[in-house]
Short mmCIF file of C-alpha atoms and ligand atoms in Angstrom, two decimals:
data_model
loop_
_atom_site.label_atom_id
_atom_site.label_comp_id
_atom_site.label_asym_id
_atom_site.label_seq_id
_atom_site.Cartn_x
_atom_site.Cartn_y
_atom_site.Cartn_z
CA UNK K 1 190.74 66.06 42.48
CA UNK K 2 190.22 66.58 38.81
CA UNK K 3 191.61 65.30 36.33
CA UNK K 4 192.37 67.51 33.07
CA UNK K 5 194.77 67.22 30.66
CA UNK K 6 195.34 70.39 28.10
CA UNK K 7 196.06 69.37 24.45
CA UNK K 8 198.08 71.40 22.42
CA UNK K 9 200.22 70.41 18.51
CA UNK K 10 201.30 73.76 16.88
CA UNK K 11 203.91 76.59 18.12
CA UNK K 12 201.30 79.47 18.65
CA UNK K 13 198.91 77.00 20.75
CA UNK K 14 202.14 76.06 22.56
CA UNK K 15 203.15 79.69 23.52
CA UNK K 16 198.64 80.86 24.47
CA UNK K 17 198.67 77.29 26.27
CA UNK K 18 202.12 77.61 28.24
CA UNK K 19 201.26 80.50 30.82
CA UNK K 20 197.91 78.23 31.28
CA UNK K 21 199.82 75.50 32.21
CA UNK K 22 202.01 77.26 34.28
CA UNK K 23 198.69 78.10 36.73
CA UNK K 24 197.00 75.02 36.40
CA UNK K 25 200.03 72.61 37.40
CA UNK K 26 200.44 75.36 40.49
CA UNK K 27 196.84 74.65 41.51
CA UNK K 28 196.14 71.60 44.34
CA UNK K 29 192.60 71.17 43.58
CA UNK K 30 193.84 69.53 40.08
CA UNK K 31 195.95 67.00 38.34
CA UNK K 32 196.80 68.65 34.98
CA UNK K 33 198.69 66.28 32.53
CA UNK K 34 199.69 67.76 29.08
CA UNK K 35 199.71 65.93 26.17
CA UNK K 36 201.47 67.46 22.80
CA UNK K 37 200.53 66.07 18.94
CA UNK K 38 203.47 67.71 17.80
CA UNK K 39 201.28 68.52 14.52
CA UNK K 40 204.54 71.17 14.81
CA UNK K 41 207.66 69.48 15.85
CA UNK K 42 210.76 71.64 15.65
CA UNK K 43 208.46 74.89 15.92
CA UNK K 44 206.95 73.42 18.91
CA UNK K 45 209.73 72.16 20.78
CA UNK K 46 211.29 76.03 20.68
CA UNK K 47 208.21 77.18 22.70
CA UNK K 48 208.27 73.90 25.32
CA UNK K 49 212.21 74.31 25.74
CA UNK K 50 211.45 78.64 26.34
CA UNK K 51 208.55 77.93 28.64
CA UNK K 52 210.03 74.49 30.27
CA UNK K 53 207.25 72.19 29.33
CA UNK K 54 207.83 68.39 29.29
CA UNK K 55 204.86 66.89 28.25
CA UNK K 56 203.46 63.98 29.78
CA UNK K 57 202.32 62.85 26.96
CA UNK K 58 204.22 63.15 22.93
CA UNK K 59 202.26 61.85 20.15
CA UNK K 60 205.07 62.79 17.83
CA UNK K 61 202.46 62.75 14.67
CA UNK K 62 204.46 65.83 12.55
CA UNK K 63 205.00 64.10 9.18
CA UNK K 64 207.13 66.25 6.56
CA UNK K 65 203.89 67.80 4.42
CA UNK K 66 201.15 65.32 5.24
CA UNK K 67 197.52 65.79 4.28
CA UNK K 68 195.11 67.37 6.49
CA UNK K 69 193.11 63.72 6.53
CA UNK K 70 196.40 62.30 7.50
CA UNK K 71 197.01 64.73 10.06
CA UNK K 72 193.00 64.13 11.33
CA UNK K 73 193.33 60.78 11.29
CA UNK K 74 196.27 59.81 13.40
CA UNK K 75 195.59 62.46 15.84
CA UNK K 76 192.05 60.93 16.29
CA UNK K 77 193.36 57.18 16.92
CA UNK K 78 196.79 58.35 19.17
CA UNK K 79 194.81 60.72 21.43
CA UNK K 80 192.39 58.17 22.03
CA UNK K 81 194.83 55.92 23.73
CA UNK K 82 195.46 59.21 25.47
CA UNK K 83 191.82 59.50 26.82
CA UNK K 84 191.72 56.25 27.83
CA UNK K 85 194.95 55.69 29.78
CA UNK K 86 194.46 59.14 31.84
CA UNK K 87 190.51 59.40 31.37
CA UNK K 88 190.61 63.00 32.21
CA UNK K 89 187.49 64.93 33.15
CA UNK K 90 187.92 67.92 31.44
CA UNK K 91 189.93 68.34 27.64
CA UNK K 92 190.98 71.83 27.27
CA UNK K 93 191.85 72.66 23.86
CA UNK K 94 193.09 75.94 22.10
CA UNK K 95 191.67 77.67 19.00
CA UNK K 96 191.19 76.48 15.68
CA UNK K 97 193.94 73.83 14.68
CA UNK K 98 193.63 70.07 13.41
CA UNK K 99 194.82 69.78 16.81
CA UNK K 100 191.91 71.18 18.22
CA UNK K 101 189.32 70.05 16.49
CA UNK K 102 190.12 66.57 16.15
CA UNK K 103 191.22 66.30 20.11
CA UNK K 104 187.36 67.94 21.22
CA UNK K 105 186.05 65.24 18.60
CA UNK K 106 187.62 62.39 19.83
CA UNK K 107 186.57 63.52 23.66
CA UNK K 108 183.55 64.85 22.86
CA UNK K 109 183.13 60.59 21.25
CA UNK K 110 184.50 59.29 24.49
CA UNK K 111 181.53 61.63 26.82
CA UNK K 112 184.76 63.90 28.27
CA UNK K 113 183.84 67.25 28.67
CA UNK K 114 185.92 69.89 26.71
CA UNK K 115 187.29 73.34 27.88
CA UNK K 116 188.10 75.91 24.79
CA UNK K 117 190.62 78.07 25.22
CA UNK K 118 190.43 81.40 22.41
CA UNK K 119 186.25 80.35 21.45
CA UNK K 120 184.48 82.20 19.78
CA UNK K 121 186.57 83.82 17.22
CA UNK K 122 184.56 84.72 13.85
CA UNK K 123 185.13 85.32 9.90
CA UNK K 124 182.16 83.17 8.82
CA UNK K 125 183.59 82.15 5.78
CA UNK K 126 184.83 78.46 6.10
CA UNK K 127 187.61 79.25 3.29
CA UNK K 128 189.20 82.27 5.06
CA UNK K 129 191.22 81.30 7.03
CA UNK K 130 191.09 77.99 5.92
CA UNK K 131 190.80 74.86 7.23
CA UNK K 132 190.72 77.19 10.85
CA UNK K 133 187.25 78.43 10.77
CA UNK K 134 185.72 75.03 9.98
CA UNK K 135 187.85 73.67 12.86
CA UNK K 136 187.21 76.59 15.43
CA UNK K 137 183.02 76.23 14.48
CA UNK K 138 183.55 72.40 15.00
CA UNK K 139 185.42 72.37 18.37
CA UNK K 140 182.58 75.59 19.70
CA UNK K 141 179.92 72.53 18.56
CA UNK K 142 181.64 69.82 21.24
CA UNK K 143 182.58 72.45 24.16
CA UNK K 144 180.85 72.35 27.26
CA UNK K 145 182.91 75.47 28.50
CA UNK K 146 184.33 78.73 26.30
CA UNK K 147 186.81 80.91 27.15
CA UNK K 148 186.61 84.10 24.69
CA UNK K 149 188.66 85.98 24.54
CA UNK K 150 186.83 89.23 24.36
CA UNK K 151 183.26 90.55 23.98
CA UNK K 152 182.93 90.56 20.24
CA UNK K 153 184.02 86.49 20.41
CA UNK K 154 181.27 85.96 23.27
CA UNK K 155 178.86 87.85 20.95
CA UNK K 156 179.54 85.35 17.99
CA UNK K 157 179.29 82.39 20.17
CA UNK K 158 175.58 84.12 21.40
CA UNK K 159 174.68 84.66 18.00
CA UNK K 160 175.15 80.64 17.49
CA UNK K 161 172.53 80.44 20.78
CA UNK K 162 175.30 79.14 22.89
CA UNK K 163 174.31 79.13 26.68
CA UNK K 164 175.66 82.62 28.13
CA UNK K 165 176.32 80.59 31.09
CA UNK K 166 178.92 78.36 29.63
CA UNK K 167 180.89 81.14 28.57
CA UNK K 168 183.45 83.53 30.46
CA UNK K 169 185.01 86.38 28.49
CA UNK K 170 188.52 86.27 29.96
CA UNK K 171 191.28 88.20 27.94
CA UNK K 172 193.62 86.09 25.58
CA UNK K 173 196.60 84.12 26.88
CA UNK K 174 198.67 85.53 24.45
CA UNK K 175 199.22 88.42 26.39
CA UNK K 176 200.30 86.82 29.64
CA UNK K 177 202.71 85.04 27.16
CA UNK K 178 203.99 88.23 26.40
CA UNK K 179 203.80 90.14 29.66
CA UNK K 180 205.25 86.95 31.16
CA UNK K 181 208.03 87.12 29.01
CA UNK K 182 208.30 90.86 28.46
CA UNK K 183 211.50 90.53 30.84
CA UNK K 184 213.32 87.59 29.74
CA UNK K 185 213.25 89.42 26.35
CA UNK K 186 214.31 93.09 27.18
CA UNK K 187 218.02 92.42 27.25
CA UNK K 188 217.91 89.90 25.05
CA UNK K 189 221.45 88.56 24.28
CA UNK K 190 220.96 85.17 23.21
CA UNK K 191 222.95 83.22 19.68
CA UNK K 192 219.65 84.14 17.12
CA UNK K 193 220.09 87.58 18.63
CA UNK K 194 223.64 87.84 17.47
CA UNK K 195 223.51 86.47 14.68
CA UNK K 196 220.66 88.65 13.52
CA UNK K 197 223.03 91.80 14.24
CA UNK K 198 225.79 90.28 12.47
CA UNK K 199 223.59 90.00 9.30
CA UNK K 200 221.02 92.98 10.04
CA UNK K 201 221.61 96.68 9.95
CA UNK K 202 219.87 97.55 13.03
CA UNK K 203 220.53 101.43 12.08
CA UNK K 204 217.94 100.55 9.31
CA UNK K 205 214.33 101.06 9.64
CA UNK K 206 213.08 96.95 9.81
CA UNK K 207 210.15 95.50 8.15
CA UNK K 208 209.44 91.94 9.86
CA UNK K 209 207.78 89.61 7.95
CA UNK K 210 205.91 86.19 7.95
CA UNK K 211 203.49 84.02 6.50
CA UNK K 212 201.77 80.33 6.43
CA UNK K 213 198.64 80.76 6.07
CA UNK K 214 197.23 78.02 3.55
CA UNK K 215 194.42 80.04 1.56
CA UNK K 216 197.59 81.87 0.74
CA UNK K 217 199.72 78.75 -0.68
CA UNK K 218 200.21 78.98 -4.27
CA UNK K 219 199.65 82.61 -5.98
CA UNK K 220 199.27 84.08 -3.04
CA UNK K 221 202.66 83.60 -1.41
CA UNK K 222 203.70 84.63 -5.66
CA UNK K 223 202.33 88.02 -4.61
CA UNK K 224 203.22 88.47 -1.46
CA UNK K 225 206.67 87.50 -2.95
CA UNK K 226 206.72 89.92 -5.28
CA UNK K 227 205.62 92.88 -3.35
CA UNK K 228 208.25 92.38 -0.79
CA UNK K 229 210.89 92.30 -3.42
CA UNK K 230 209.25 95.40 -5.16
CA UNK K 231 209.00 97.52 -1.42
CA UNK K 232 213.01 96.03 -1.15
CA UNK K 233 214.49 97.48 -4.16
CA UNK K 234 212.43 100.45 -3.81
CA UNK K 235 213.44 101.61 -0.26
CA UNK K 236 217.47 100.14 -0.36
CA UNK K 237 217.25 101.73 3.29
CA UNK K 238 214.64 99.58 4.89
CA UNK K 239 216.00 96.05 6.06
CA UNK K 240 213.29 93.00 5.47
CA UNK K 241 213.65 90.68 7.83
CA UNK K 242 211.53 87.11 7.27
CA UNK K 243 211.73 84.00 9.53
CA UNK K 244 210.24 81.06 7.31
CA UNK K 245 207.21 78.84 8.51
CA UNK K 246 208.57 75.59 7.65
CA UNK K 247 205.81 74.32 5.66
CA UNK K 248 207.04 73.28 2.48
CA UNK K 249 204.60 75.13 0.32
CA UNK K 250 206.03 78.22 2.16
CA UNK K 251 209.64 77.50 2.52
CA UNK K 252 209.98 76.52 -1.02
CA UNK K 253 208.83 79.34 -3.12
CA UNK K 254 209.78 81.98 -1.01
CA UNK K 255 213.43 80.98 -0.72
CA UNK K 256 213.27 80.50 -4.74
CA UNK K 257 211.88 84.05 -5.22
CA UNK K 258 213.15 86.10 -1.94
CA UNK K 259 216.58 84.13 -1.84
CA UNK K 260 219.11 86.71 -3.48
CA UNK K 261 217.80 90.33 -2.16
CA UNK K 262 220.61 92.03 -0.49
CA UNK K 263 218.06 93.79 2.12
CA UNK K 264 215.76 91.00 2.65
CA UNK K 265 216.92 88.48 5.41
CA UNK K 266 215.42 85.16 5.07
CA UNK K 267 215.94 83.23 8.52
CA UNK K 268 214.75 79.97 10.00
CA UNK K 269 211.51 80.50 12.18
CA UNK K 270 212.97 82.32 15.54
CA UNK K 271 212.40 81.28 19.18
CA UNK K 272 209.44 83.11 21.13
CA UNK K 273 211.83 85.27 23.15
CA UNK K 274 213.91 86.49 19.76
CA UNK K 275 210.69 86.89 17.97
CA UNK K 276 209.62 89.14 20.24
CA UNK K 277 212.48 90.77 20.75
CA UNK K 278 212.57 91.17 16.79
CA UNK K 279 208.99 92.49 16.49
CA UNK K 280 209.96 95.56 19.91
CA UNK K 281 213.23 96.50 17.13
CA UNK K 282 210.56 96.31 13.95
CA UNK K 283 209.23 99.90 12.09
CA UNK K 284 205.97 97.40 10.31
CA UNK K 285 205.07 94.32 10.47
CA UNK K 286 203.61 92.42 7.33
CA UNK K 287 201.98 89.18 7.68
CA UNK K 288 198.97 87.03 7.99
CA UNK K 289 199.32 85.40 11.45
CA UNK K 290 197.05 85.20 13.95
CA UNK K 291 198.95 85.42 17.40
CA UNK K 292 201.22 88.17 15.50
CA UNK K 293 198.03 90.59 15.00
CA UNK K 294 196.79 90.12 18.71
CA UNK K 295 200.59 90.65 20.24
CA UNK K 296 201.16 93.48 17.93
CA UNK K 297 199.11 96.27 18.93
CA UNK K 298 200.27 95.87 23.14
CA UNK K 299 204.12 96.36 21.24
CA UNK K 300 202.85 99.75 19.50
CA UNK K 301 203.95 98.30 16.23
CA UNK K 302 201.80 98.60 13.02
CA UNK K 303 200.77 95.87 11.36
CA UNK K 304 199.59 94.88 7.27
CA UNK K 305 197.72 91.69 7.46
CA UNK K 306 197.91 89.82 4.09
CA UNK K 307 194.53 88.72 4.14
CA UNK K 308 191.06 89.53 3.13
CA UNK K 309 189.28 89.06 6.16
CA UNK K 310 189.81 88.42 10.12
CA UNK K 311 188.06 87.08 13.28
CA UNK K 312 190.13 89.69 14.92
CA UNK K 313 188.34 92.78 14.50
CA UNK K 314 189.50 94.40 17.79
CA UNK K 315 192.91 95.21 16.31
CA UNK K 316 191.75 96.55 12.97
CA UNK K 317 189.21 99.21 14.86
CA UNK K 318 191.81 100.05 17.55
CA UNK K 319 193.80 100.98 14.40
CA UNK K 320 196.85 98.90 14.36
CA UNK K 321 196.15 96.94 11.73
CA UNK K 322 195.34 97.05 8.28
CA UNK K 323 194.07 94.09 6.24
CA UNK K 324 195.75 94.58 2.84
CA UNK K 325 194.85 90.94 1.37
CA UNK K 326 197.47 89.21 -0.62
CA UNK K 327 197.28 91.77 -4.04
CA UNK K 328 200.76 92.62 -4.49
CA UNK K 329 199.99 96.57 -5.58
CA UNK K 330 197.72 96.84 -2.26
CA UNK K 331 200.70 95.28 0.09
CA UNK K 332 203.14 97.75 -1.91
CA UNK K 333 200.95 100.75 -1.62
CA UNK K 334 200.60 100.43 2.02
CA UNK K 335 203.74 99.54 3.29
CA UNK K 336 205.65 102.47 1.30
CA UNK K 337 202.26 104.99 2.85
CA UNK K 338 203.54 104.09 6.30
CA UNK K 339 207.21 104.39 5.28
CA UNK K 340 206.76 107.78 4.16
CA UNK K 341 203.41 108.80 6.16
CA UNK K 342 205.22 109.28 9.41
CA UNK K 343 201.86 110.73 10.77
CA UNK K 344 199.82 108.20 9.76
CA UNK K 345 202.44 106.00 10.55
CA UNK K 346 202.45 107.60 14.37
CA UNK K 347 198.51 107.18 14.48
CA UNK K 348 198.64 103.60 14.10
CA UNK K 349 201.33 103.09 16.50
CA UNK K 350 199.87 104.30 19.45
CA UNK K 351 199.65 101.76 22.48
CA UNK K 352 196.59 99.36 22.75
CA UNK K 353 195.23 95.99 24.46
CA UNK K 354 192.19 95.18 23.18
CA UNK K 355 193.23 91.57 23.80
CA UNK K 356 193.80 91.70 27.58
CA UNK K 357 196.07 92.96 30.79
CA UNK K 358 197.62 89.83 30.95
CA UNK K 359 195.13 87.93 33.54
CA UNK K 360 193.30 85.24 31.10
CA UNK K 361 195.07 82.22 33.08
CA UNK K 362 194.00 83.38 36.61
CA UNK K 363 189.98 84.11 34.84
CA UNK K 364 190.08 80.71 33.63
CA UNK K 365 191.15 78.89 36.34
CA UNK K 366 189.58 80.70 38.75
CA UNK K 367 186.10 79.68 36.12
CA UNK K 368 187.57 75.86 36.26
CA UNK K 369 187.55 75.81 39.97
CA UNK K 370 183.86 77.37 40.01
CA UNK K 371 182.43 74.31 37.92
C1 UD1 E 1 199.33 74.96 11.33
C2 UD1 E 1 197.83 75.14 11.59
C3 UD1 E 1 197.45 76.61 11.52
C4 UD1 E 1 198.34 77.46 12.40
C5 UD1 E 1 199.80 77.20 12.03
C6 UD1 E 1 200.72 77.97 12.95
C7 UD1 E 1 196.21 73.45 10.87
C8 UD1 E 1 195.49 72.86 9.71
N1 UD1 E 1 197.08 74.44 10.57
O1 UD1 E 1 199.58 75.30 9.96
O2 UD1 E 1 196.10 76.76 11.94
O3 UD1 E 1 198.03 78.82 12.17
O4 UD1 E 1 200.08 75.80 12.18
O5 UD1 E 1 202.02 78.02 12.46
O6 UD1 E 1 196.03 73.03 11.99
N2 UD1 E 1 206.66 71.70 9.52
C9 UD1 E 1 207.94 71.33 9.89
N3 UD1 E 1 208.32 71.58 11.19
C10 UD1 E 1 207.53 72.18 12.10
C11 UD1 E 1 206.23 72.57 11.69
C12 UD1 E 1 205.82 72.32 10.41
O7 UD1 E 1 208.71 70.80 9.11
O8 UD1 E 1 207.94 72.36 13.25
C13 UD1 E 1 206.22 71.41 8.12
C14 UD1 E 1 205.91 69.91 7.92
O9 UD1 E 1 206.27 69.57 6.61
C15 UD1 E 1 204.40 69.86 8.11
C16 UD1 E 1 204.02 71.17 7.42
O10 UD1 E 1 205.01 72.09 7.84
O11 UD1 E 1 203.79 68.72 7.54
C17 UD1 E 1 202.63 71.67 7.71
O12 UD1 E 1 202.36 71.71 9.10
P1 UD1 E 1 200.81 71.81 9.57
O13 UD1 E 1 200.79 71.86 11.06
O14 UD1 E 1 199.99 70.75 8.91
O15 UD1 E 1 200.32 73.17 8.95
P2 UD1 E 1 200.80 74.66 9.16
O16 UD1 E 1 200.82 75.29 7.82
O17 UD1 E 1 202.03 74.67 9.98
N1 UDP E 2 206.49 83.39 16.43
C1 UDP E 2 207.70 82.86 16.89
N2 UDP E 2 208.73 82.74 16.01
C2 UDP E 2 208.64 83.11 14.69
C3 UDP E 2 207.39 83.61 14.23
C4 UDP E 2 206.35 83.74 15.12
O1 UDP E 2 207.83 82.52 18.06
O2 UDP E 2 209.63 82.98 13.95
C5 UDP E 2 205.35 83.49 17.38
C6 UDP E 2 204.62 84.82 17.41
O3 UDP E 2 205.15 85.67 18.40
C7 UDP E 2 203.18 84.39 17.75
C8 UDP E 2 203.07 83.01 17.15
O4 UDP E 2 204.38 82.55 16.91
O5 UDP E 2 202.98 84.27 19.15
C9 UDP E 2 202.29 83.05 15.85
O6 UDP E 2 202.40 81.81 15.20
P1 UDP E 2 201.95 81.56 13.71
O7 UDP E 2 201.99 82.85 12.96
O8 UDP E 2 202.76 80.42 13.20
O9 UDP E 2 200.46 81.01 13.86
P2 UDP E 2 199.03 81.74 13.98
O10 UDP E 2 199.06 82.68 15.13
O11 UDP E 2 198.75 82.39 12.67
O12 UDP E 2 198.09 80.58 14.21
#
């Protein structure tokens, strides 16, 4: 039997890592143990409770704004105890966290071989998004085995002469997240459900918002402020509706500067099943997630990504997407186009899955067992 033990810290590993888990603990041939950082901790523990995770292992290491050398640090010495109690054979990791990186370091230091789950993903430019591109280049350095997530993310990973043979292009997770789930969250009746309609007009076209991302911290979040106060007072018929990362340097100026607009909702960040329910009820979505752009276009729904750049080309060619950086005339421009463009608006909402059909688990597995 082998032993593997998937390491995941942040909410959006914890919901492209949960219908993973799901197959692997189902499968005889191995014994899967999962082990959380909890970089996240309250953000996290909304996925585990949705998708019924209990960890085997909980490093507990969220600390209320630490440093990213904090952060590395303690996740390097706690896993290691990790590594060493369970001595796994194979680490699978996910994407391009501190998490990740510093979990395929500390195996790749103790001779474990390390699975990557999302590899491959591209901008080139270390500071955008930043620190993730460092740590996704890092962890493809380590990996022994890497699951992209489509052809253009095996093609990087070529480019960088890794072995074709060590890679398997298998659809992203995220999907079977969301097809998984697509159910649970039809009807959904749950108390963040409510209380959104209590405080929402639902009858009101609804731009969803969020943000975190850290080469944004600082001015950017300013603009990105200021547009969505500007596209608010503009369009008193549109709704804004913004769940808040939790991060500090997020939390802080946009409740200062978003706080009293009668249309724009701030709310705490939502559980997966209400998020998802909230982005099927949404006209646009602004932000500058990750997960958000790749779950987006299988939803229909239109998306402005607040950045200048993204390793996920797919959805910007399919059309869904548009990356409108963090200029607040730009983000302004283009949300009011596709409020009043209903054509243009139409085009962009048309149906696509670049990212998958939902069977990334059962590919990766099914590669596991191969090995
Ligand atoms: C992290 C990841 C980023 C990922 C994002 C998803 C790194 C460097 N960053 O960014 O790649 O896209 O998660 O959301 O790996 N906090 C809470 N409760 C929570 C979560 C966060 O209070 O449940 C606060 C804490 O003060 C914490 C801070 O947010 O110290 C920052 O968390 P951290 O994980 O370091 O960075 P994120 O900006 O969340
Ligand atoms: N999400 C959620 N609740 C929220 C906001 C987002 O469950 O309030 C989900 C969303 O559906 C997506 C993931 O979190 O799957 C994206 O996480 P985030 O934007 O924090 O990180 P990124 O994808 O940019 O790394």
């Amino acid at each position: 039997m082998k032993n593997i033990l998937v390491v995941f810290g942040t909410r959006p590993e914890a919901i492209k890592m949960a219908p993973l888990v799901k197959v692997l603990l189902k499968t005889p041939e191995f014994k899967t143990k999962i082990c959380v950082t909890a970089q996240h901790r309250e953000m996290l523990d909304q996925v585990l409770d949705f998708f019924c995770i209990k960890p085997d292992y909980d490093l507990n290491l969220m600390k209320p704004n630490q440093t990213l050398n904090q952060l590395s640090s303690r996740i390097l010495t706690e896993i290691d105890e990790v590594l060493k109690d369970f001595k796994p054979e194979l680490v699978l990791v996910h994407g391009d966290t501190t998490t990740s990186s510093m979990v395929a370091l500390a195996s790749f230091h103790r001779g474990i071989k390390i699975g990557h789950i999302e590899a491959g993903l591209r901008t080139n430019n270390l500071y955008a998004p930043y620190p993730e591109e460092f740590n996704r280049q890092v962890t493809s350095k380590v990996t022994s085995w890497h699951f992209a997530p489509t052809t253009v993310s095996r093609d990087n990973l070529l480019t960088e002469r890794v072995s074709p043979d060590s890679i398997s292009v298998t659809g992203n997770t995220v999907i079977d997240a969301l097809l998984e789930s697509a159910n649970r969250v039809a009807n959904l009746d749950n108390e963040e459900s409510s209380k959104l309609k209590e405080i929402v007009d639902f009858n009101k076209r609804i731009l969803l918002v969020t943000g975190h991302r850290r080469e944004n911290h600082g001015q950017g979040f300013i603009n990105i402020c200021a547009a969505l106060k500007e596209i608010a007072v503009h369009n008193p018929n549109i709704e804004i509706v913004y769940p808040v990362h939790l991060n500090p340097n997020v939390l802080n100026p946009v409740k200062a500067l978003l706080g009293n607009v009668s249309n724009i909702h701030l709310v705490k960040p939502l559980s997966y099943p209400s998020f998802v329910w909230l982005m099927n009820q949404s006209y646009l979505i602004i932000t500058d997630s990750g997960g958000i752009q790749e779950e987006a276009p299988s939803l229909g729904k239109p998306v402005l990504v607040m950045r200048d750049t993204t390793e996920r080309p797919e959805a910007v060619e399919a059309g869904t997407v548009i990356l409108v950086g963090t200029d607040k005339s730009e983000i302004v421009n283009e949300a009011n186009n596709l409020l009043t463009d209903i054509k243009k608006y139409e085009s962009m909402s048309a149906l696509h899955n670049p990212y998958g059909d939902g069977t990334a688990c059962k590919r990766i597995v099914k590669f596991i067992k191969s090995l």
